[in-house]
Coordinates of N, CA and C in Angstrom, one line a residue:
X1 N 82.4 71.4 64.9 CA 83.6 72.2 64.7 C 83.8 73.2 65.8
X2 N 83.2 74.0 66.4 CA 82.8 74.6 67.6 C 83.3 73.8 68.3
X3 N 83.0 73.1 69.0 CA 83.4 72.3 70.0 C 84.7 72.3 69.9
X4 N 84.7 71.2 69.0 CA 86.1 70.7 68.7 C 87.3 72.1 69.1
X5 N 87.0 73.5 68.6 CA 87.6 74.5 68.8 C 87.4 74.9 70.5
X6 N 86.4 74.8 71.3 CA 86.4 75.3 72.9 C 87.5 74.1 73.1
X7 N 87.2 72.6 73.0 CA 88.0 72.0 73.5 C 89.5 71.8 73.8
X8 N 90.1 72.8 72.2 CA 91.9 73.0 72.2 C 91.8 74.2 72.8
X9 N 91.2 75.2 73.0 CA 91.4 76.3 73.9 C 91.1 75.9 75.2
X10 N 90.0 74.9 75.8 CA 90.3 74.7 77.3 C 91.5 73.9 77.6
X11 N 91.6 73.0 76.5 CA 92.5 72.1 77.4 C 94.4 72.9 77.0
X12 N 94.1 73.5 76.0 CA 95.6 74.1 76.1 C 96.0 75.8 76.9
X13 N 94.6 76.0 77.6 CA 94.5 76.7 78.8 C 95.7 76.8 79.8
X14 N 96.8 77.9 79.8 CA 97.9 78.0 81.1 C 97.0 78.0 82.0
X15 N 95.7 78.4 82.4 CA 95.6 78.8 83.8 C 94.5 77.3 84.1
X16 N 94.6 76.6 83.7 CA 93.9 75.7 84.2 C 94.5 75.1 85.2
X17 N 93.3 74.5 85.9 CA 93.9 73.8 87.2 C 93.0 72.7 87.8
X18 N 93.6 71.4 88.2 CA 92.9 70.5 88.6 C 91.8 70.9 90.0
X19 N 90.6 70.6 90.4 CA 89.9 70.7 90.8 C 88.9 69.3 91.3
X20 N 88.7 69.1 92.6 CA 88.1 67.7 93.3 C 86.3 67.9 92.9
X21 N 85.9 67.0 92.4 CA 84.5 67.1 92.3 C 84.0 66.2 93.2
X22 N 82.9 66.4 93.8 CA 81.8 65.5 94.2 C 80.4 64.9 93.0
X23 N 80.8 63.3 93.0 CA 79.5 63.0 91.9 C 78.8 62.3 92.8
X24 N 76.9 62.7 92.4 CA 76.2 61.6 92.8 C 76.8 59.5 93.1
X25 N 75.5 59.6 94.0 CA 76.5 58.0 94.2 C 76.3 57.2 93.1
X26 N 77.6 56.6 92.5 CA 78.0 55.4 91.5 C 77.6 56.4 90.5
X27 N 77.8 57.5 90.4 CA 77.7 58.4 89.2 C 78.6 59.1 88.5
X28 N 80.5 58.4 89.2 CA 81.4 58.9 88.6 C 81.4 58.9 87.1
X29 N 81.3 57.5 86.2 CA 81.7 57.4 85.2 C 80.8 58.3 84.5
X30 N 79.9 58.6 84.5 CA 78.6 59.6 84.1 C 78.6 60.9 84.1
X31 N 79.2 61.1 85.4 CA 79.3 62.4 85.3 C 80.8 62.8 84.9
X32 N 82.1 61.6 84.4 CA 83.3 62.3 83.8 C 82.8 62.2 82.3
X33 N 81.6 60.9 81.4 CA 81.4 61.2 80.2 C 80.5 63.1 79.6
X34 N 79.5 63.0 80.7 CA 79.0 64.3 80.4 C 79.9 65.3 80.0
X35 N 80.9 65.7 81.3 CA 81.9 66.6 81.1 C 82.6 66.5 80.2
X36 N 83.0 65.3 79.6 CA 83.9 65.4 78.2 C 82.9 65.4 77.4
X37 N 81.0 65.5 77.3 CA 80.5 65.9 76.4 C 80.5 67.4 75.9
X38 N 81.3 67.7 76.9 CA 81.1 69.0 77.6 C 82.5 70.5 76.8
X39 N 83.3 69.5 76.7 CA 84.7 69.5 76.1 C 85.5 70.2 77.5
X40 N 85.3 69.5 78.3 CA 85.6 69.7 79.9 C 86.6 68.2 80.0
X41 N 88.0 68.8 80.3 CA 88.6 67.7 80.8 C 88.6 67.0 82.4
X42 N 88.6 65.6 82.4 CA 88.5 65.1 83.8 C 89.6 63.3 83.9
X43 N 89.8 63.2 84.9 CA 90.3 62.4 85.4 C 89.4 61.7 86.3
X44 N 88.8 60.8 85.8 CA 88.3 59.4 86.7 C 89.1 58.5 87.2
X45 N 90.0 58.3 88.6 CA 90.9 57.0 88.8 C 90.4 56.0 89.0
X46 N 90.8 54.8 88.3 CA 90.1 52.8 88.8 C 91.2 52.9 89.5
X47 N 91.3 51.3 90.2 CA 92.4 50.9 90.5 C 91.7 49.5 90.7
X48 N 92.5 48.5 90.3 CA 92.5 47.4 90.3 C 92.5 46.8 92.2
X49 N 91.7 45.8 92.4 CA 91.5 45.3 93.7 C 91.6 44.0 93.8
X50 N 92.4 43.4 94.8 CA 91.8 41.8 94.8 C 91.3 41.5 95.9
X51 N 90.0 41.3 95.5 CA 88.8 40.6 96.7 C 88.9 38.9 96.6
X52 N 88.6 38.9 97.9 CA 88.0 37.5 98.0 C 86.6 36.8 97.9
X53 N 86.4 36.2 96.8 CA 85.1 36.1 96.2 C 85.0 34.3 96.2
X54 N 84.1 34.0 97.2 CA 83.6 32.5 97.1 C 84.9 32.0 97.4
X55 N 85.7 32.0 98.2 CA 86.8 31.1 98.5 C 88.2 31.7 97.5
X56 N 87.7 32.4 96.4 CA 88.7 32.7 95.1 C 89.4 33.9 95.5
X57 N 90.3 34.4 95.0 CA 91.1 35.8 94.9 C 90.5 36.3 93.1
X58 N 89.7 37.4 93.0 CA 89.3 37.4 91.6 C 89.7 39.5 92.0
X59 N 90.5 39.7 90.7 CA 90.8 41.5 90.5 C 89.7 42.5 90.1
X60 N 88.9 43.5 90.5 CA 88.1 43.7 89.9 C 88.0 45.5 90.2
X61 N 88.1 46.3 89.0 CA 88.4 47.5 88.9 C 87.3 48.3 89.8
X62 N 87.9 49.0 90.5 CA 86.6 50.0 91.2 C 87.4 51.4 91.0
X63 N 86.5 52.5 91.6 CA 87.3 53.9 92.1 C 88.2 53.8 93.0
X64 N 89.2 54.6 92.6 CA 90.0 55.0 93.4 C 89.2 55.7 94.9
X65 N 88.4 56.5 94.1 CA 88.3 57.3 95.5 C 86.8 57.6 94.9
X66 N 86.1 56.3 95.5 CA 84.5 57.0 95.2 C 83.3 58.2 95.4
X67 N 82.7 58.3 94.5 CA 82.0 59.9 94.4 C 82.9 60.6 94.0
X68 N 84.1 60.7 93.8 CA 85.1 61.8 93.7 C 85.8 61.7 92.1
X69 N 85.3 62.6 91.5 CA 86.6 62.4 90.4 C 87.3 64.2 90.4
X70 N 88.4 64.1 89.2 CA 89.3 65.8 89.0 C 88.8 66.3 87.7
X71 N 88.7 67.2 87.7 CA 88.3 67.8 86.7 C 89.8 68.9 86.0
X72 N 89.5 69.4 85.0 CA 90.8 69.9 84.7 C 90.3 71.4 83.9
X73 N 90.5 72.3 84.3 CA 89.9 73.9 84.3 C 90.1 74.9 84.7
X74 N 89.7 76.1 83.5 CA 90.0 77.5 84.1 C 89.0 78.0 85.1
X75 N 89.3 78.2 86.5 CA 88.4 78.2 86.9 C 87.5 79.9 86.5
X76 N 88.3 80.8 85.7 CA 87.9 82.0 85.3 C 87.3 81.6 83.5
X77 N 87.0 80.4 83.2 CA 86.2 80.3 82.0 C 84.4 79.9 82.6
X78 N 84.1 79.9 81.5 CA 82.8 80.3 81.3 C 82.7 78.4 81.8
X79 N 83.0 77.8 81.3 CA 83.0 76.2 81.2 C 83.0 75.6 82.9
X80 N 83.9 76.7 83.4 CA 83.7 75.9 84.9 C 82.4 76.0 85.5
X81 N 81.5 77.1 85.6 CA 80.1 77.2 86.2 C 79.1 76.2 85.3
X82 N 79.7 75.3 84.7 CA 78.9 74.3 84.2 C 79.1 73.2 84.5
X83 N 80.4 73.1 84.7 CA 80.6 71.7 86.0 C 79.7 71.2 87.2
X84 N 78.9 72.2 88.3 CA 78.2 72.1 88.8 C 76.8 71.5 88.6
X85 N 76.7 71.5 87.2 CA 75.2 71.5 86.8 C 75.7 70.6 85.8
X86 N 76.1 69.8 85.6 CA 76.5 68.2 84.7 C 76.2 67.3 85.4
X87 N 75.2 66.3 84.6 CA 74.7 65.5 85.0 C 75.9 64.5 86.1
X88 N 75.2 64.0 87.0 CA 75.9 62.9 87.5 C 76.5 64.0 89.1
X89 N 77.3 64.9 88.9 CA 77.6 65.8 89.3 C 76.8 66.5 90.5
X90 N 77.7 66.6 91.6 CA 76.5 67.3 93.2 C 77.7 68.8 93.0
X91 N 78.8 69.0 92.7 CA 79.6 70.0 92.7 C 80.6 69.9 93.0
X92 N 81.8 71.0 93.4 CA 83.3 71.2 94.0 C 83.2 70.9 95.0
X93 N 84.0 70.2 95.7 CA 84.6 70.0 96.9 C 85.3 71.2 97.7
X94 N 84.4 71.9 98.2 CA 85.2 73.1 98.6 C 85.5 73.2 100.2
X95 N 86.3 74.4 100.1 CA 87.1 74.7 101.9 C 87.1 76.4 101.8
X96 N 86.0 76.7 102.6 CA 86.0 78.0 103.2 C 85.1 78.7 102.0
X97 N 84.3 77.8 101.4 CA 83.4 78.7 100.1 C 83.9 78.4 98.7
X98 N 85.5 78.1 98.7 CA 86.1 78.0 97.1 C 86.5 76.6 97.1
X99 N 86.1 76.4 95.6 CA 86.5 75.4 95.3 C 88.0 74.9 95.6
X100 N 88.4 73.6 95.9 CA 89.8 73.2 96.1 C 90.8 73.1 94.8
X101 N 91.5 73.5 94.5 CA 92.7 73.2 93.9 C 93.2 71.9 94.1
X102 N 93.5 71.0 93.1 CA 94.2 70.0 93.6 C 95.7 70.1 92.8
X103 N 96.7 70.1 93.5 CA 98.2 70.3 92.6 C 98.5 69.4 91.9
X104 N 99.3 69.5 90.9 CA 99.6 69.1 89.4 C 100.5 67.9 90.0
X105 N 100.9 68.2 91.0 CA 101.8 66.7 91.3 C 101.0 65.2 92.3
X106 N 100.4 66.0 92.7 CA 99.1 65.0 92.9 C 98.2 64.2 92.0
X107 N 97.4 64.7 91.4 CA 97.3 63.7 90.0 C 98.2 63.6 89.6
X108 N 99.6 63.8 88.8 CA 99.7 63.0 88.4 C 101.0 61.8 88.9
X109 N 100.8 61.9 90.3 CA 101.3 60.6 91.2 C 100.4 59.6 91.5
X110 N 98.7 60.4 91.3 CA 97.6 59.0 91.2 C 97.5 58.4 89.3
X111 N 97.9 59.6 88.7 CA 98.0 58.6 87.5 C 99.4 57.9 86.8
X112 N 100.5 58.2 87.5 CA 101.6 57.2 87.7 C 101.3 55.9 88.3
X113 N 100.7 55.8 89.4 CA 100.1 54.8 89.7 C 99.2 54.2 89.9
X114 N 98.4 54.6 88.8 CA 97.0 53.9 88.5 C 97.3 52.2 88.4
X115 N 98.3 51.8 87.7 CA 98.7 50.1 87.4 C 98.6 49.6 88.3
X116 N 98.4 50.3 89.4 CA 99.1 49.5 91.1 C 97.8 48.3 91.1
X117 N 98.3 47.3 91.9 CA 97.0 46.8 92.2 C 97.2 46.7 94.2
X118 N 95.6 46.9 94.5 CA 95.4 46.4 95.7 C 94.8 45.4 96.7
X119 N 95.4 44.5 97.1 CA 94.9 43.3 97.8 C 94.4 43.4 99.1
X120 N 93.4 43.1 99.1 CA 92.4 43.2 100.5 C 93.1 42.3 101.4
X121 N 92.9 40.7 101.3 CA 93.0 39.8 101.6 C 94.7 40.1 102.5
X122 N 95.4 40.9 101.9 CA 96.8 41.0 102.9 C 96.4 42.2 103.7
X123 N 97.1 41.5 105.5 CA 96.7 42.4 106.6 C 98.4 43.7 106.2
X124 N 97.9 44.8 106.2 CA 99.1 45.9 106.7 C 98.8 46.4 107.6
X125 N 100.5 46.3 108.9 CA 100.6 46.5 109.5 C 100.3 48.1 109.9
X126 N 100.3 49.0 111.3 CA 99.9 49.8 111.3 C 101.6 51.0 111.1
X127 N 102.4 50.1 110.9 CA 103.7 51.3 110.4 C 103.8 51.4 109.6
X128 N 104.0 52.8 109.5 CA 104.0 53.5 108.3 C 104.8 54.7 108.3
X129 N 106.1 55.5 107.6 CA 107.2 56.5 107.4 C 107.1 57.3 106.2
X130 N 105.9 58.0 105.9 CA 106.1 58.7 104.7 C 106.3 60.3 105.2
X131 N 107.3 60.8 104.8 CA 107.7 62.4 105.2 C 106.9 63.1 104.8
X132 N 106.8 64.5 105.1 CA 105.6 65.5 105.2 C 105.8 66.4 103.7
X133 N 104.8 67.3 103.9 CA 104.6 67.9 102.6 C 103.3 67.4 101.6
X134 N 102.7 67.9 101.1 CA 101.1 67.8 100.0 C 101.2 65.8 99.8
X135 N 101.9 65.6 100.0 CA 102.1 64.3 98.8 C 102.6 63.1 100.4
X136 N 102.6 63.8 101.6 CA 102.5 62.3 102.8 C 101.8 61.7 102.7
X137 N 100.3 61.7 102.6 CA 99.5 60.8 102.8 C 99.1 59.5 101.2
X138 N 99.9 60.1 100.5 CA 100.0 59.6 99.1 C 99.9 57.6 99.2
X139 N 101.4 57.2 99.9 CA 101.3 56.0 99.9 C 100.6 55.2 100.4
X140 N 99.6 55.9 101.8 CA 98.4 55.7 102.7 C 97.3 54.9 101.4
X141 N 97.1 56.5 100.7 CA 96.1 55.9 99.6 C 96.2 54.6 99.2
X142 N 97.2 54.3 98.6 CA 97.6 53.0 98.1 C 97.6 51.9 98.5
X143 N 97.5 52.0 100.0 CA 97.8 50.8 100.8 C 96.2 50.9 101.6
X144 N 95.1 51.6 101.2 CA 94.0 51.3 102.1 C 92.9 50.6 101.0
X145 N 92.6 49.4 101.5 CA 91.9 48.5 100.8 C 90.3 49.3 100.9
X146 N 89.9 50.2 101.9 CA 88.3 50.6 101.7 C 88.3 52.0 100.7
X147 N 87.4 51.9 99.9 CA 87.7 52.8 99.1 C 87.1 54.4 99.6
X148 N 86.2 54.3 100.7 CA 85.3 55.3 101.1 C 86.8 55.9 102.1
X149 N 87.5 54.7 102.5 CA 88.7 55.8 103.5 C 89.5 56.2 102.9
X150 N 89.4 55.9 101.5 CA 91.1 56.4 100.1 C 90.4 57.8 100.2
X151 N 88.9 57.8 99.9 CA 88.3 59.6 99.6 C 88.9 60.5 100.8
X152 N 88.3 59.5 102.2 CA 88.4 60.8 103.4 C 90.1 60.7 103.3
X153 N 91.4 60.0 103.1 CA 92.9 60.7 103.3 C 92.8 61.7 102.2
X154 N 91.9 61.6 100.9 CA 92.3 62.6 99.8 C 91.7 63.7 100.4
X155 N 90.6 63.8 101.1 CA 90.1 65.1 101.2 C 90.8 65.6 102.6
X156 N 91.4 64.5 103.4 CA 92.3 65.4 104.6 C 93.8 66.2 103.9
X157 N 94.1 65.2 102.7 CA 95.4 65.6 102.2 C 95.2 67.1 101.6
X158 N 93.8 67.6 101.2 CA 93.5 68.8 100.4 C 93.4 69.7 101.4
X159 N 93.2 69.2 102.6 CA 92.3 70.6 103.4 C 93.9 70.6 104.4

């Protein structure tokens, strides 16, 4: 019952704010179940992929952006200095000492298009026109088949 009760007070929290985590390796899903053991909201993004496997084209869900999931929090509650210390979990992704902020219109333009799928096997060319502002490097994400270079545009797009 407790729980149940921190949980509608964090998540219906005004001051909450998305925030970039670093998880141990291949310890995303682990460390977003902890956190909702936690009554800590988070966002894990998949995204569908098509590899070429044995001659075949076969789709197969990976991270969006590995080691990396969002977390959703005050960073003035008690609940946030427990993020750090959740299993799975290495900590914030920070710039200059504080944790990053990630803005509200960024998730949720990665969970608008979570459905997307992306095909390896097609070469993209190197042009590309997306105008400036938090949200340029957005379509980049979408169109890079390595998932370790989706993290480094997310974390150039934050800093």
């Amino acid at each position: 019952m407790i729980l149940i009760m921190m949980k509608n007070i964090q998540n219906d929290n005004q001051n909450n704010q998305w925030f970039l985590v670093r998880c141990k390796n291949k310890q995303e899903r682990r460390a977003s179940l902890n956190l909702a053991n936690q009554s800590i909201a988070s966002y894990y993004p998949l995204i569908n992929v098509v590899k070429m496997r044995r001659g075949k084209k076969q789709v197969i869900r990976e991270p969006l952006f590995p080691g990396y999931i969002f977390v959703y929090i005050d960073p003035s509650s008690f609940l946030a200095s427990k993020v750090a210390n959740t299993f799975g979990v290495c900590g914030y992704v920070q710039f200059s000492g504080r944790p990053q902020v990630v803005p509200d219109t960024i998730v949720g333009d990665l969970k608008a298009r979570a459905c997307l799928v992306i095909d390896e096997s097609i070469q993209f060319s190197e042009e590309m026109v997306v105008s400036g502002g938090k949200c340029k490097n957005m379509k980049e994400i979408f169109l890079e088949p390595e998932g370790e270079r989706r993290s480094s545009i997310l974390i150039d797009m934050l800093n």
